Short mmCIF file of C-alpha atoms and ligand atoms in Angstrom, two decimals:
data_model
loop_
_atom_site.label_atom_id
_atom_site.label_comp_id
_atom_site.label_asym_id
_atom_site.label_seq_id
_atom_site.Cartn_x
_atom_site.Cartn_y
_atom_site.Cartn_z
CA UNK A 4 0.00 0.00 0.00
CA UNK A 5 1.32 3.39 -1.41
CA UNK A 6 -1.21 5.77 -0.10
CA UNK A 7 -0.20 7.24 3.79
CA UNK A 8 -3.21 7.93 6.37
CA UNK A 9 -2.62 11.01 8.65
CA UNK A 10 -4.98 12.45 11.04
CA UNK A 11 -3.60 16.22 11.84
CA UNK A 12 -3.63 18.89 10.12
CA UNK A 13 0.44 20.03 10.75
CA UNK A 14 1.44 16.48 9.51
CA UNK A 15 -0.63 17.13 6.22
CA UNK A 16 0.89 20.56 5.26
CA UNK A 17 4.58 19.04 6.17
CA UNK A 18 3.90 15.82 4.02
CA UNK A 19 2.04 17.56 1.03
CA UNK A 20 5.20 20.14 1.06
CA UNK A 21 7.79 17.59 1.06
CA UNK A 22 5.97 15.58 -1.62
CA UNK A 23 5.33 18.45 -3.79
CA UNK A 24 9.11 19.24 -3.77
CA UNK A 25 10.02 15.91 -4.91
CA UNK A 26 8.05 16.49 -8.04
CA UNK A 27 9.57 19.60 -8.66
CA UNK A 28 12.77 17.87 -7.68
CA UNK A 29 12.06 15.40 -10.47
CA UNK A 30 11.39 18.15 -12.90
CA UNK A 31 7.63 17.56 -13.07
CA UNK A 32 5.06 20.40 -12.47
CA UNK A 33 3.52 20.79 -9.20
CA UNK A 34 -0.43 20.97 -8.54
CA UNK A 35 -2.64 19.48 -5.33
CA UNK A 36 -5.80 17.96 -5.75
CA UNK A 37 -8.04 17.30 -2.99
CA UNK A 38 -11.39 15.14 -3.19
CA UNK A 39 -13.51 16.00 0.45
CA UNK A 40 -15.15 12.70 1.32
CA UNK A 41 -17.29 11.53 4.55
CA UNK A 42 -16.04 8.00 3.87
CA UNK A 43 -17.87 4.89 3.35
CA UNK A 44 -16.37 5.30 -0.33
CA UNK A 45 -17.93 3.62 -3.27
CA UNK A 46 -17.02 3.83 -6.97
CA UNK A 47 -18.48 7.12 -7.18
CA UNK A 48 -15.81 8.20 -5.16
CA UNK A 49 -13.32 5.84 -6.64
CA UNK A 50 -14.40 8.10 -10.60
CA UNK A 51 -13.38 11.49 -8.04
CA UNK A 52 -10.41 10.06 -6.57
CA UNK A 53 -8.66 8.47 -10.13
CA UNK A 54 -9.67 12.02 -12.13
CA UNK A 55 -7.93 13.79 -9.41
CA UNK A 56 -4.72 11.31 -9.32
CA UNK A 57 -4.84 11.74 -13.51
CA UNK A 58 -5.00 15.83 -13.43
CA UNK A 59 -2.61 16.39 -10.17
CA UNK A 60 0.87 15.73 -9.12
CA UNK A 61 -0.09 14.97 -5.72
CA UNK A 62 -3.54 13.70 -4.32
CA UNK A 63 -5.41 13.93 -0.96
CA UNK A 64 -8.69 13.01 -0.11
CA UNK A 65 -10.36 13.79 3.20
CA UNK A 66 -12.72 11.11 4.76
CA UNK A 67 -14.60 13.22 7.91
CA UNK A 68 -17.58 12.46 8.65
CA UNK A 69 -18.76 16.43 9.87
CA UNK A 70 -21.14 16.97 12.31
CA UNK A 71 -22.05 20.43 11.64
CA UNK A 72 -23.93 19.10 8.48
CA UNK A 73 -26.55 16.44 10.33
CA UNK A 74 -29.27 17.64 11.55
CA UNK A 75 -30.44 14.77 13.21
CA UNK A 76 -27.98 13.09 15.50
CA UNK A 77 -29.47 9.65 14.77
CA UNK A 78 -28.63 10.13 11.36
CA UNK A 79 -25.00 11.12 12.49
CA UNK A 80 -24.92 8.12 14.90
CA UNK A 81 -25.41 5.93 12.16
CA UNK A 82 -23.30 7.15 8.96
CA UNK A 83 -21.26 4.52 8.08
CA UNK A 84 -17.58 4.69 9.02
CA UNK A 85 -15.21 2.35 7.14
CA UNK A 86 -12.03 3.47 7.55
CA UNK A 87 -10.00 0.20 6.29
CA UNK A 88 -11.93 -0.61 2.98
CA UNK A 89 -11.44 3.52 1.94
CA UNK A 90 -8.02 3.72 2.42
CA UNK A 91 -7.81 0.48 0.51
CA UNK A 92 -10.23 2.14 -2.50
CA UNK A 93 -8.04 5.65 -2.18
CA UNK A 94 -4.65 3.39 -2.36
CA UNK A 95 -6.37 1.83 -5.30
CA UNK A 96 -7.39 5.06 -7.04
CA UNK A 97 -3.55 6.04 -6.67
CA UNK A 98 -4.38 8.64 -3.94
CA UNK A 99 -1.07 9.57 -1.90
CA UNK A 100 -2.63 10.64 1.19
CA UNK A 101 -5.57 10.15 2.99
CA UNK A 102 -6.54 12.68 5.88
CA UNK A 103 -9.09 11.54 8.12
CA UNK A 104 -8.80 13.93 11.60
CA UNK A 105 -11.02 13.38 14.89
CA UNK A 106 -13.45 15.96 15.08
CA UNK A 107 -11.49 17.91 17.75
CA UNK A 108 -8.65 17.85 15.40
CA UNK A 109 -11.23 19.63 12.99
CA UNK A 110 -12.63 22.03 15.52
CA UNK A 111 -10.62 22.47 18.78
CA UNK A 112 -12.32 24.74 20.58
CA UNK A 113 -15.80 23.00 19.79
CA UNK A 114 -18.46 23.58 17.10
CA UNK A 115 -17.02 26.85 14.98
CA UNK A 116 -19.35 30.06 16.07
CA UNK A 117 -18.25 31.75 12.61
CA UNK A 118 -19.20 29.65 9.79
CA UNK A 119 -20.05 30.39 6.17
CA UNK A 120 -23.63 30.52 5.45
CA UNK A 121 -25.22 29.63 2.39
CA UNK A 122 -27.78 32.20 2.02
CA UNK A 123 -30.94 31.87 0.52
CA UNK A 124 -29.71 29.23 -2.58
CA UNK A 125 -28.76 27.09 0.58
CA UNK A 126 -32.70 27.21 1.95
CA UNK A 127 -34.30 25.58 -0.98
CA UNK A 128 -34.55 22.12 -2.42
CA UNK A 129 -32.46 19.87 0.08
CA UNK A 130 -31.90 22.86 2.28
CA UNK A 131 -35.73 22.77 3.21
CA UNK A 132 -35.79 19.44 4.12
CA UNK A 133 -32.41 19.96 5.94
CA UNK A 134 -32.19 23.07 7.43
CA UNK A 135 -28.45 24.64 8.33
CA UNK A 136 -27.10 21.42 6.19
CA UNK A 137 -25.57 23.36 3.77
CA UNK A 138 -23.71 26.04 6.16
CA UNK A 139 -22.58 22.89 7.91
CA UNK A 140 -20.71 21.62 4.44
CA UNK A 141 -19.66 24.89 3.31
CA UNK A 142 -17.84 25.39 6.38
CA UNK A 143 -16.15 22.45 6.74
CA UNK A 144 -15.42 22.43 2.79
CA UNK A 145 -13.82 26.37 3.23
CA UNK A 146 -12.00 24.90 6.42
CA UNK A 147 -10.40 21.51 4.29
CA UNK A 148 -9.76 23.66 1.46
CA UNK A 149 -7.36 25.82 3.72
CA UNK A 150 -6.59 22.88 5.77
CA UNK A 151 -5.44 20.96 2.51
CA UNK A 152 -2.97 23.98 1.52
CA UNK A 153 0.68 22.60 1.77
CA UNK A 154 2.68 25.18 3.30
CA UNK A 155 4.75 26.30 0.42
CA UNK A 156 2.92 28.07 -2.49
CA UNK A 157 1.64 26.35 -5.37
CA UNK A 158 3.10 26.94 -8.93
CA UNK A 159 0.24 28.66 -11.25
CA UNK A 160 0.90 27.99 -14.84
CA UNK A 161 -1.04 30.86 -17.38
CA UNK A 162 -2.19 32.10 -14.20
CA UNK A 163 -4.50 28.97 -13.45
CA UNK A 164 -4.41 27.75 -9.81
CA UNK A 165 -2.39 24.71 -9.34
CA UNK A 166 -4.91 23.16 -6.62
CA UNK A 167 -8.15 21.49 -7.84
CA UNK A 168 -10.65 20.47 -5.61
CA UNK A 169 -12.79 17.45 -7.01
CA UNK A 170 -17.16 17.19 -6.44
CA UNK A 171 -19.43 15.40 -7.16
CA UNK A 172 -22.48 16.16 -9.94
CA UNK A 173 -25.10 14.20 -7.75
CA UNK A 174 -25.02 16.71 -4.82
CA UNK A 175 -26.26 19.54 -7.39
CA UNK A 176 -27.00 21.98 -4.88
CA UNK A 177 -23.85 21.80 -2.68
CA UNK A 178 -21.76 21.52 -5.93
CA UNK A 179 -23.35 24.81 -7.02
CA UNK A 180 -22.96 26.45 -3.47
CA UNK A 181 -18.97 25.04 -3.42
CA UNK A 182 -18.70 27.40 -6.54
CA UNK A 183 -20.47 30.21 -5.57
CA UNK A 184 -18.91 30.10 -2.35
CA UNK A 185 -15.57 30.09 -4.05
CA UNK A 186 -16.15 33.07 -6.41
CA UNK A 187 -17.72 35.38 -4.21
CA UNK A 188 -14.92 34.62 -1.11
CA UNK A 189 -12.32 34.39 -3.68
CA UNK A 190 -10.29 31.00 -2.95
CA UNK A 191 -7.76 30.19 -4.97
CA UNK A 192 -8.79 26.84 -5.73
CA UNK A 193 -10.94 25.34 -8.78
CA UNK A 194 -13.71 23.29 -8.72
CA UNK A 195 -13.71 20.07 -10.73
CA UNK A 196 -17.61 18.75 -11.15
CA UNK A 197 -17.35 15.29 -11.94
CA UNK A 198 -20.30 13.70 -13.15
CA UNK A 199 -22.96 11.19 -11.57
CA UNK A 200 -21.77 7.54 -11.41
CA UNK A 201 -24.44 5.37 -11.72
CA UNK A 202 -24.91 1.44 -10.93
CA UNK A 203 -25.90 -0.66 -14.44
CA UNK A 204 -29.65 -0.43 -13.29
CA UNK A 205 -29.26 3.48 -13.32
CA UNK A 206 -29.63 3.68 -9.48
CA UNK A 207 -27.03 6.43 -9.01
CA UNK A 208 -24.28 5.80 -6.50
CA UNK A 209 -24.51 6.83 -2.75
CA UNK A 210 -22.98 6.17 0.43
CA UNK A 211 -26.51 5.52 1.50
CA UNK A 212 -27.67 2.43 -0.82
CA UNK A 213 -26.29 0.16 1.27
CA UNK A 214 -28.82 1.17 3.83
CA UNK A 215 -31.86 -0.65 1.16
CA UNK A 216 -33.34 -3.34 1.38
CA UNK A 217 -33.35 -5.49 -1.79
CA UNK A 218 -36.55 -4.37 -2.32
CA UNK A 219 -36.20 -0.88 -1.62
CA UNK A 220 -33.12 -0.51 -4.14
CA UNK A 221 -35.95 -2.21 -7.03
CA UNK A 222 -38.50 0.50 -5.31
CA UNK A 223 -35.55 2.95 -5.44
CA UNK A 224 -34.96 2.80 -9.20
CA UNK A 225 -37.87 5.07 -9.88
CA UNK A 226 -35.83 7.83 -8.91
CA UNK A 227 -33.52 7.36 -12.11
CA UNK A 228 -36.46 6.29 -13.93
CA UNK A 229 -38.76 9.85 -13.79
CA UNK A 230 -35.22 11.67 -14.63
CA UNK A 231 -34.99 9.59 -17.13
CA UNK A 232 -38.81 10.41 -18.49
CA UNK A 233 -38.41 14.21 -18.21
CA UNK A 234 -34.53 14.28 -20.23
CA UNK A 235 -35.99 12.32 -22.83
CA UNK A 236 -38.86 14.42 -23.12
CA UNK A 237 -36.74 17.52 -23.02
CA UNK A 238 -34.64 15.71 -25.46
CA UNK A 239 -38.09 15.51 -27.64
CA UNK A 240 -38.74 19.41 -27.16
CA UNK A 241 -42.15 17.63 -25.83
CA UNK A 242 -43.61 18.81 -22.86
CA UNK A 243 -42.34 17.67 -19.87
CA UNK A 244 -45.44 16.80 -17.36
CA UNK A 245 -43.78 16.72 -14.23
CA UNK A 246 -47.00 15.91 -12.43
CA UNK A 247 -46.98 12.64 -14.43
CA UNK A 248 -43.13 11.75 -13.33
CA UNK A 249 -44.32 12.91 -9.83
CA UNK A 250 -47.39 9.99 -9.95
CA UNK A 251 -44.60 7.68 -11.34
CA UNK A 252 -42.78 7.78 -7.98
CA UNK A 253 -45.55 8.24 -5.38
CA UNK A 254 -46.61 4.64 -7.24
CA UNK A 255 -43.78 3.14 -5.77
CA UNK A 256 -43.93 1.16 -2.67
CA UNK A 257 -42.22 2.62 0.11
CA UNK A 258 -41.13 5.58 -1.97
CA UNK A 259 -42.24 9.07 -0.46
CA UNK A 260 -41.82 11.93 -2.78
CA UNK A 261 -39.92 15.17 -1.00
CA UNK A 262 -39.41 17.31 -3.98
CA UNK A 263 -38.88 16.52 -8.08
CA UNK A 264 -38.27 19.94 -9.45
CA UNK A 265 -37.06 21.26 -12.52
CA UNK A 266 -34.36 24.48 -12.01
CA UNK A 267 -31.96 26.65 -13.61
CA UNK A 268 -28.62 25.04 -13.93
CA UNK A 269 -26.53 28.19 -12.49
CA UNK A 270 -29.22 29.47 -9.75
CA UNK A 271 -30.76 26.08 -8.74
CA UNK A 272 -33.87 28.41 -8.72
CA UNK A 273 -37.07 26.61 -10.28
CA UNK A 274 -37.89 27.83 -13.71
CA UNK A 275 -40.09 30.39 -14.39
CA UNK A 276 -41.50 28.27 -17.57
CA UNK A 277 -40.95 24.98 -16.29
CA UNK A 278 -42.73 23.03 -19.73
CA UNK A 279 -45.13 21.24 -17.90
CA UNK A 280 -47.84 21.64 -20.45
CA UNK A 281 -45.46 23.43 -23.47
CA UNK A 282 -43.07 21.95 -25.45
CA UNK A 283 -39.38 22.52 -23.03
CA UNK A 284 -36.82 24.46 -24.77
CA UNK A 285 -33.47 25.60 -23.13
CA UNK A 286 -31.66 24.06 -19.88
CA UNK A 287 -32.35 22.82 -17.29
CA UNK A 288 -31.77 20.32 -14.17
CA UNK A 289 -34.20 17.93 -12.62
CA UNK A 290 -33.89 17.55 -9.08
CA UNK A 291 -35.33 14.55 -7.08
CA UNK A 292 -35.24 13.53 -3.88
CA UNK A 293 -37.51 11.04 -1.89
CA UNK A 294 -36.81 8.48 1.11
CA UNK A 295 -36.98 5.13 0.25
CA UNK A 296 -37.90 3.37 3.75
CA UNK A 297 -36.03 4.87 6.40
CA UNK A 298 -33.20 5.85 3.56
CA UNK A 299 -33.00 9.87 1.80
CA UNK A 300 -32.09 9.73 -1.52
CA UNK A 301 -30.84 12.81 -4.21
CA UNK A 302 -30.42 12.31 -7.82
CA UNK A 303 -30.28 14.68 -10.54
CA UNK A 304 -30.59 15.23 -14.60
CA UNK A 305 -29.26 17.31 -17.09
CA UNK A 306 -32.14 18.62 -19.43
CA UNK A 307 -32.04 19.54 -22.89
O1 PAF B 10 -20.40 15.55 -0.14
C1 PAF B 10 -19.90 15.21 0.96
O2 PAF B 10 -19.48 14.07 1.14
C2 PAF B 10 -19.78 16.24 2.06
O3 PAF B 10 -20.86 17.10 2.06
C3 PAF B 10 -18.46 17.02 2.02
C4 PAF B 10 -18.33 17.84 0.74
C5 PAF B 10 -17.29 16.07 2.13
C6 PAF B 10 -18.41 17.98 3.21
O4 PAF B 10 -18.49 17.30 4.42
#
């Protein structure tokens, strides 16, 4: 095994440093990526973690599980931690280092009383069902993107940051708030989206399918499935009759419809014209999200 675990913050900076002058050493060029994880990797993770080892010279990916982002301590309680089996997927991937610090390692003097707030983008969709969820992952994603800076500067070729931070397409929203919160506080860092990895049956990947049932993941397929509907009636320029995808997955057993909304790619805000009964022209995402038994699920589209 290649790939190094470290837990503080001090040993990361001194060990990204010292790895990033061995590639200059060696001539190459140097750049950092970093892929923020909460663990219990899958091969969604395993797509961030080998596009990040393929565009960087060195690689770290953080596996904390943060609990400024649960709102429910249950659900914290029970978020699978599986330390072993994700360093052995990050080693795979070709990660160098993994960082996984204790939560007082992450916040000393307790839960942070500054934090970044996602502002009113950060109340809709998931942040209505979730309230605060998304100033919880901001904060820790502004604190690991500072952590994550090795202590000597980064080369910036043509004036590009060398240090990439890698997320995932299936968390839409926090994707779009990661960028937003980037541009308008200025870090010198840019976002990689990377996009949704889905299983063969089109259920897309998720720390929390291992949490179904066998019949829940058959129940939770309809999720994919009304996406599915709606991009190929975008495709179509048809219109898209959301309230028919909507009936599609309240037919479901066990499924329970939160939201299935169709918004602006750059705002996440719902679309003025959102086609239900005229033929859809433009972009657009569709948003879903349901629980499937006990289990929350997100999964998105690209339209037109
Ligand atoms: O997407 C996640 O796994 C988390 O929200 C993140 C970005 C690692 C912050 O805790």
């Amino acid at each position: 095994m290649s790939i190094a675990l470290v837990t503080t913050i001090a040993e990361l900076r001194a060990r990204t440093s010292e790895k990033l002058r061995e590639v200059e050493a060696s001539g190459g060029s140097k750049s950092l990526g970093l892929v923020p994880t909460m663990g219990a990797l899958h091969h969604g993770h395993a797509t961030l973690a080998r596009r990040a080892v393929a565009e960087n010279s060195v690689v770290v990916a953080s596996v904390f599980v943060n609990p400024l982002q649960f709102g429910d301590a249950q659900d914290l309680a029970r978020y699978p931690r599986t330390t072993d089996a994700d360093l052995a997927l990050l080693d795979e991937a070709g990660v160098d280092f993994m960082f996984a610090p204790s939560v007082e390692e992450m916040y000393p003097d307790g839960e942070p009383s500054i934090r970044v707030t996602a502002g009113t983008m950060g109340e809709i969709h998931e942040g209505a069902s979730r309230p605060g969820h998304f100033d919880g992952a901001l904060t820790v994603v502004s604190k690991l993107l500072h952590v994550a800076l090795p202590n000597e500067g980064l080369a910036a070729p043509g004036g590009r940051p060398a240090y990439r931070a890698y997320f995932g397409q299936k968390d839409a929203q926090q994707l779009t708030l990661v960028r937003r919160m980037v541009a308008d506080l200025n870090f010198p860092v840019e976002i990689v989206p990377v996009s949704i990895v889905r299983d063969p049956d089109g259920l897309a990947t998720s720390s929390r399918n291992r949490f179904l049932s066998e019949q829940e993941r058959t129940a939770a397929l309809v999720l994919s499935r009304a996406l599915g509907l709606l991009a190929s009636r975008a495709q179509a320029h048809e219109p898209l009759d959301i309230a028919s995808a909507e009936a599609l997955v309240r037919s479901a057993p066990g499924v329970e419809l939160d939201y299935l909304e169709v918004v602006d790619p750059q705002t996440l805000a719902p679309r003025a014209e959102n086609c239900q009964d005229t033929p859809f022209t433009g972009e657009a995402i569709a948003l879903i999200a349901a629980k499937v038994g006990s289990v929350r699920l997100i999964d998105n589209m690209r339209l037109g």
